[in-house]
Amino acid sequence: MSQKIPVTILTGFLGSGKTTLLNQLLESGLMADSAVIVNEFGAISIDAELVVGVDEEILQINNGCICCTVRTDLVTTITNLLSGTKPIRRILIETTGLADPAPIIQSFIVDEVLSTKTMLDAVVTVVDATHIDRWLADQSTGENIAAEQIAFADIVVVSKLDLAEEGRLAKCEATIRAINPMARVLAPIEGRLNVASIVDVKAFDLKNCLAIEPLLLSDLEHEHEHDTSVISVEVREERSLDGPGFFKWLNAFVQQNGDRLLRCKGILSLTGEARRWVFHGVHMTLEGRPGRPWAGSEPRISAIVFIGRGLDAVQIRNDIAGLTQPDASLVA
Ligand SMILES: Nc1nc2c(ncn2[C@@H]2O[C@H](COP(=O)(O)OP(=O)(O)OP(=O)(O)O)[C@@H](O)[C@H]2O)c(=O)[nH]1
């Protein structure tokens, strides 16, 4: 029988640093002949755009979580990959920040094709040292997704320690251990992880999963209940934005909505700017930086996503439309 293909599930709450870690993996060269599947909650893809340019195939599953609404898309995507002619040595799946790992793990155990041809290597959960306490304290739904992501982890990577106070790692580790005493806890040094410690590690253990979720294999109807109050507002703008005006608006918006705004991110076309601008926000933290230059033939379209509760999509879109400059896309 041919060898089973190892699969890494990369999960972690919104904005915790999954794509950042994926980029480190891709840059390391360890991922040669791997297939990477990126799942996004919203209809427009931003993560896939921010994955470093590499030879590995990046497949996208958008507009829902692979743990529920687009779960069959995951099985179909992998089945197609496995029946293709291109040899694949490894599969890595980056979930959305709202994904429950349990139904995804279940697919690999119970689906006939996946269980025959692949084996879970590790569930790797990224934990944001600066926001994890706040997320774990969220009781707005019966199921705390950040806790589930830690509970099912074989490996936990603690991110953003550079932004946290001294001693934060020890506190995070205690929090993680209280939820999952078995997981290996890793911390990047100066923002970089020894990525060899998270792939081809054979860390997945079904026994641990069954201890957390005894119905994992038998309850095929196990439907993960998504927090339907969390919505995604996508903005796609073909006219370039006035940079200072947009960032002033964004700062004010984040200050006013930081509690219910879980995540925002975007790739922007700014007037008079030859480079794409990328910004990230998690609650009230915001970070922006120039990205690669717009390619000559590339349409200069801004793509922005806001994820949160009680967001007013019409107001957000109107506000942003008011910050565009009609002829700006001609100015580079
Ligand atoms: N300072 C600091 N910033 C980090 C670290 N890891 C990630 N970030 C930043 O956090 C923001 C979100 O990182 P991503 O890697 O996009 O997070 P993600 O988990 O893929 O986000 P979603 O898929 O949208 O849930 C970006 O601005 C990153 O640069 C870290 O260790 N330190």
PDB file of N, CA and C in Angstrom, residues 261-297:
ATOM      1  N   LEU A 261     -15.819  44.331  17.111  1.00  0.00           N
ATOM      2  CA  LEU A 261     -15.041  44.075  15.897  1.00  0.00           C
ATOM      3  C   LEU A 261     -13.928  43.091  16.250  1.00  0.00           C
ATOM      4  N   LEU A 262     -14.065  41.847  15.801  1.00  0.00           N
ATOM      5  CA  LEU A 262     -13.079  40.833  16.178  1.00  0.00           C
ATOM      6  C   LEU A 262     -11.832  40.925  15.309  1.00  0.00           C
ATOM      7  N   ARG A 263     -12.055  41.262  14.031  1.00  0.00           N
ATOM      8  CA  ARG A 263     -10.933  41.191  13.085  1.00  0.00           C
ATOM      9  C   ARG A 263     -11.237  42.082  11.895  1.00  0.00           C
ATOM     10  N   CYS A 264     -10.224  42.774  11.383  1.00  0.00           N
ATOM     11  CA  CYS A 264     -10.371  43.433  10.078  1.00  0.00           C
ATOM     12  C   CYS A 264      -9.037  43.315   9.355  1.00  0.00           C
ATOM     13  N   LYS A 265      -9.105  43.290   8.050  1.00  0.00           N
ATOM     14  CA  LYS A 265      -7.872  43.207   7.270  1.00  0.00           C
ATOM     15  C   LYS A 265      -8.177  43.649   5.858  1.00  0.00           C
ATOM     16  N   GLY A 266      -7.175  44.104   5.168  1.00  0.00           N
ATOM     17  CA  GLY A 266      -7.451  44.546   3.810  1.00  0.00           C
ATOM     18  C   GLY A 266      -6.189  44.754   3.000  1.00  0.00           C
ATOM     19  N   ILE A 267      -6.389  44.753   1.703  1.00  0.00           N
ATOM     20  CA  ILE A 267      -5.338  45.108   0.749  1.00  0.00           C
ATOM     21  C   ILE A 267      -5.875  46.339   0.028  1.00  0.00           C
ATOM     22  N   LEU A 268      -5.126  47.432   0.082  1.00  0.00           N
ATOM     23  CA  LEU A 268      -5.673  48.711  -0.362  1.00  0.00           C
ATOM     24  C   LEU A 268      -4.937  49.280  -1.561  1.00  0.00           C
ATOM     25  N   SER A 269      -5.714  49.915  -2.435  1.00  0.00           N
ATOM     26  CA  SER A 269      -5.136  50.758  -3.473  1.00  0.00           C
ATOM     27  C   SER A 269      -5.295  52.191  -3.007  1.00  0.00           C
ATOM     28  N   LEU A 270      -4.160  52.854  -2.740  1.00  0.00           N
ATOM     29  CA  LEU A 270      -4.207  54.239  -2.248  1.00  0.00           C
ATOM     30  C   LEU A 270      -3.769  55.186  -3.364  1.00  0.00           C
ATOM     31  N   THR A 271      -4.391  56.322  -3.389  1.00  0.00           N
ATOM     32  CA  THR A 271      -4.066  57.334  -4.396  1.00  0.00           C
ATOM     33  C   THR A 271      -2.579  57.684  -4.371  1.00  0.00           C
ATOM     34  N   GLY A 272      -1.962  57.695  -5.533  1.00  0.00           N
ATOM     35  CA  GLY A 272      -0.575  58.133  -5.639  1.00  0.00           C
ATOM     36  C   GLY A 272       0.428  57.140  -5.091  1.00  0.00           C
ATOM     37  N   GLU A 273      -0.010  55.917  -4.788  1.00  0.00           N
ATOM     38  CA  GLU A 273       0.875  54.921  -4.162  1.00  0.00           C
ATOM     39  C   GLU A 273       1.040  53.742  -5.128  1.00  0.00           C
ATOM     40  N   ALA A 274       2.281  53.475  -5.498  1.00  0.00           N
ATOM     41  CA  ALA A 274       2.543  52.414  -6.471  1.00  0.00           C
ATOM     42  C   ALA A 274       2.470  51.026  -5.833  1.00  0.00           C
ATOM     43  N   ARG A 275       2.525  50.992  -4.482  1.00  0.00           N
ATOM     44  CA  ARG A 275       2.497  49.684  -3.794  1.00  0.00           C
ATOM     45  C   ARG A 275       1.116  49.403  -3.218  1.00  0.00           C
ATOM     46  N   ARG A 276       0.826  48.122  -3.056  1.00  0.00           N
ATOM     47  CA  ARG A 276      -0.398  47.761  -2.336  1.00  0.00           C
ATOM     48  C   ARG A 276      -0.160  48.062  -0.852  1.00  0.00           C
ATOM     49  N   TRP A 277      -1.175  48.500  -0.136  1.00  0.00           N
ATOM     50  CA  TRP A 277      -1.057  48.649   1.310  1.00  0.00           C
ATOM     51  C   TRP A 277      -1.842  47.542   1.964  1.00  0.00           C
ATOM     52  N   VAL A 278      -1.240  46.978   3.009  1.00  0.00           N
ATOM     53  CA  VAL A 278      -1.888  45.876   3.711  1.00  0.00           C
ATOM     54  C   VAL A 278      -2.138  46.330   5.142  1.00  0.00           C
ATOM     55  N   PHE A 279      -3.337  46.107   5.654  1.00  0.00           N
ATOM     56  CA  PHE A 279      -3.534  46.413   7.077  1.00  0.00           C
ATOM     57  C   PHE A 279      -4.200  45.230   7.769  1.00  0.00           C
ATOM     58  N   HIS A 280      -3.924  45.141   9.066  1.00  0.00           N
ATOM     59  CA  HIS A 280      -4.505  44.087   9.905  1.00  0.00           C
ATOM     60  C   HIS A 280      -5.015  44.713  11.191  1.00  0.00           C
ATOM     61  N   GLY A 281      -6.151  44.277  11.660  1.00  0.00           N
ATOM     62  CA  GLY A 281      -6.634  44.710  12.962  1.00  0.00           C
ATOM     63  C   GLY A 281      -7.192  43.530  13.734  1.00  0.00           C
ATOM     64  N   VAL A 282      -6.933  43.499  15.033  1.00  0.00           N
ATOM     65  CA  VAL A 282      -7.553  42.524  15.935  1.00  0.00           C
ATOM     66  C   VAL A 282      -8.082  43.345  17.104  1.00  0.00           C
ATOM     67  N   HIS A 283      -9.399  43.333  17.310  1.00  0.00           N
ATOM     68  CA  HIS A 283     -10.028  44.256  18.260  1.00  0.00           C
ATOM     69  C   HIS A 283      -9.482  45.668  18.020  1.00  0.00           C
ATOM     70  N   MET A 284      -8.795  46.248  19.015  1.00  0.00           N
ATOM     71  CA  MET A 284      -8.388  47.654  18.850  1.00  0.00           C
ATOM     72  C   MET A 284      -6.969  47.822  18.347  1.00  0.00           C
ATOM     73  N   THR A 285      -6.278  46.708  18.095  1.00  0.00           N
ATOM     74  CA  THR A 285      -4.912  46.877  17.578  1.00  0.00           C
ATOM     75  C   THR A 285      -4.970  46.968  16.063  1.00  0.00           C
ATOM     76  N   LEU A 286      -4.184  47.858  15.513  1.00  0.00           N
ATOM     77  CA  LEU A 286      -4.162  48.054  14.063  1.00  0.00           C
ATOM     78  C   LEU A 286      -2.713  48.115  13.598  1.00  0.00           C
ATOM     79  N   GLU A 287      -2.480  47.546  12.438  1.00  0.00           N
ATOM     80  CA  GLU A 287      -1.128  47.590  11.893  1.00  0.00           C
ATOM     81  C   GLU A 287      -1.233  47.705  10.374  1.00  0.00           C
ATOM     82  N   GLY A 288      -0.460  48.604   9.778  1.00  0.00           N
ATOM     83  CA  GLY A 288      -0.495  48.738   8.316  1.00  0.00           C
ATOM     84  C   GLY A 288       0.914  48.848   7.764  1.00  0.00           C
ATOM     85  N   ARG A 289       1.100  48.365   6.548  1.00  0.00           N
ATOM     86  CA  ARG A 289       2.430  48.453   5.940  1.00  0.00           C
ATOM     87  C   ARG A 289       2.306  48.353   4.428  1.00  0.00           C
ATOM     88  N   PRO A 290       3.305  48.883   3.702  1.00  0.00           N
ATOM     89  CA  PRO A 290       3.252  48.735   2.248  1.00  0.00           C
ATOM     90  C   PRO A 290       3.569  47.305   1.857  1.00  0.00           C
ATOM     91  N   GLY A 291       2.908  46.816   0.830  1.00  0.00           N
ATOM     92  CA  GLY A 291       3.190  45.474   0.318  1.00  0.00           C
ATOM     93  C   GLY A 291       3.921  45.571  -1.012  1.00  0.00           C
ATOM     94  N   ARG A 292       3.739  44.578  -1.841  1.00  0.00           N
ATOM     95  CA  ARG A 292       4.441  44.575  -3.127  1.00  0.00           C
ATOM     96  C   ARG A 292       3.799  45.617  -4.060  1.00  0.00           C
ATOM     97  N   PRO A 293       4.556  46.060  -5.081  1.00  0.00           N
ATOM     98  CA  PRO A 293       3.977  47.020  -6.028  1.00  0.00           C
ATOM     99  C   PRO A 293       2.824  46.382  -6.809  1.00  0.00           C
ATOM    100  N   TRP A 294       1.852  47.193  -7.205  1.00  0.00           N
ATOM    101  CA  TRP A 294       0.792  46.708  -8.090  1.00  0.00           C
ATOM    102  C   TRP A 294       1.445  46.345  -9.419  1.00  0.00           C
ATOM    103  N   ALA A 295       1.087  45.204  -9.968  1.00  0.00           N
ATOM    104  CA  ALA A 295       1.644  44.828 -11.273  1.00  0.00           C
ATOM    105  C   ALA A 295       0.933  45.672 -12.340  1.00  0.00           C
ATOM    106  N   GLY A 296       1.635  45.905 -13.465  1.00  0.00           N
ATOM    107  CA  GLY A 296       1.116  46.791 -14.506  1.00  0.00           C
ATOM    108  C   GLY A 296      -0.299  46.456 -14.937  1.00  0.00           C
ATOM    109  N   SER A 297      -0.562  45.164 -15.149  1.00  0.00           N
ATOM    110  CA  SER A 297      -1.855  44.776 -15.713  1.00  0.00           C
ATOM    111  C   SER A 297      -2.907  44.491 -14.630  1.00  0.00           C
TER     112      SER A 297
END
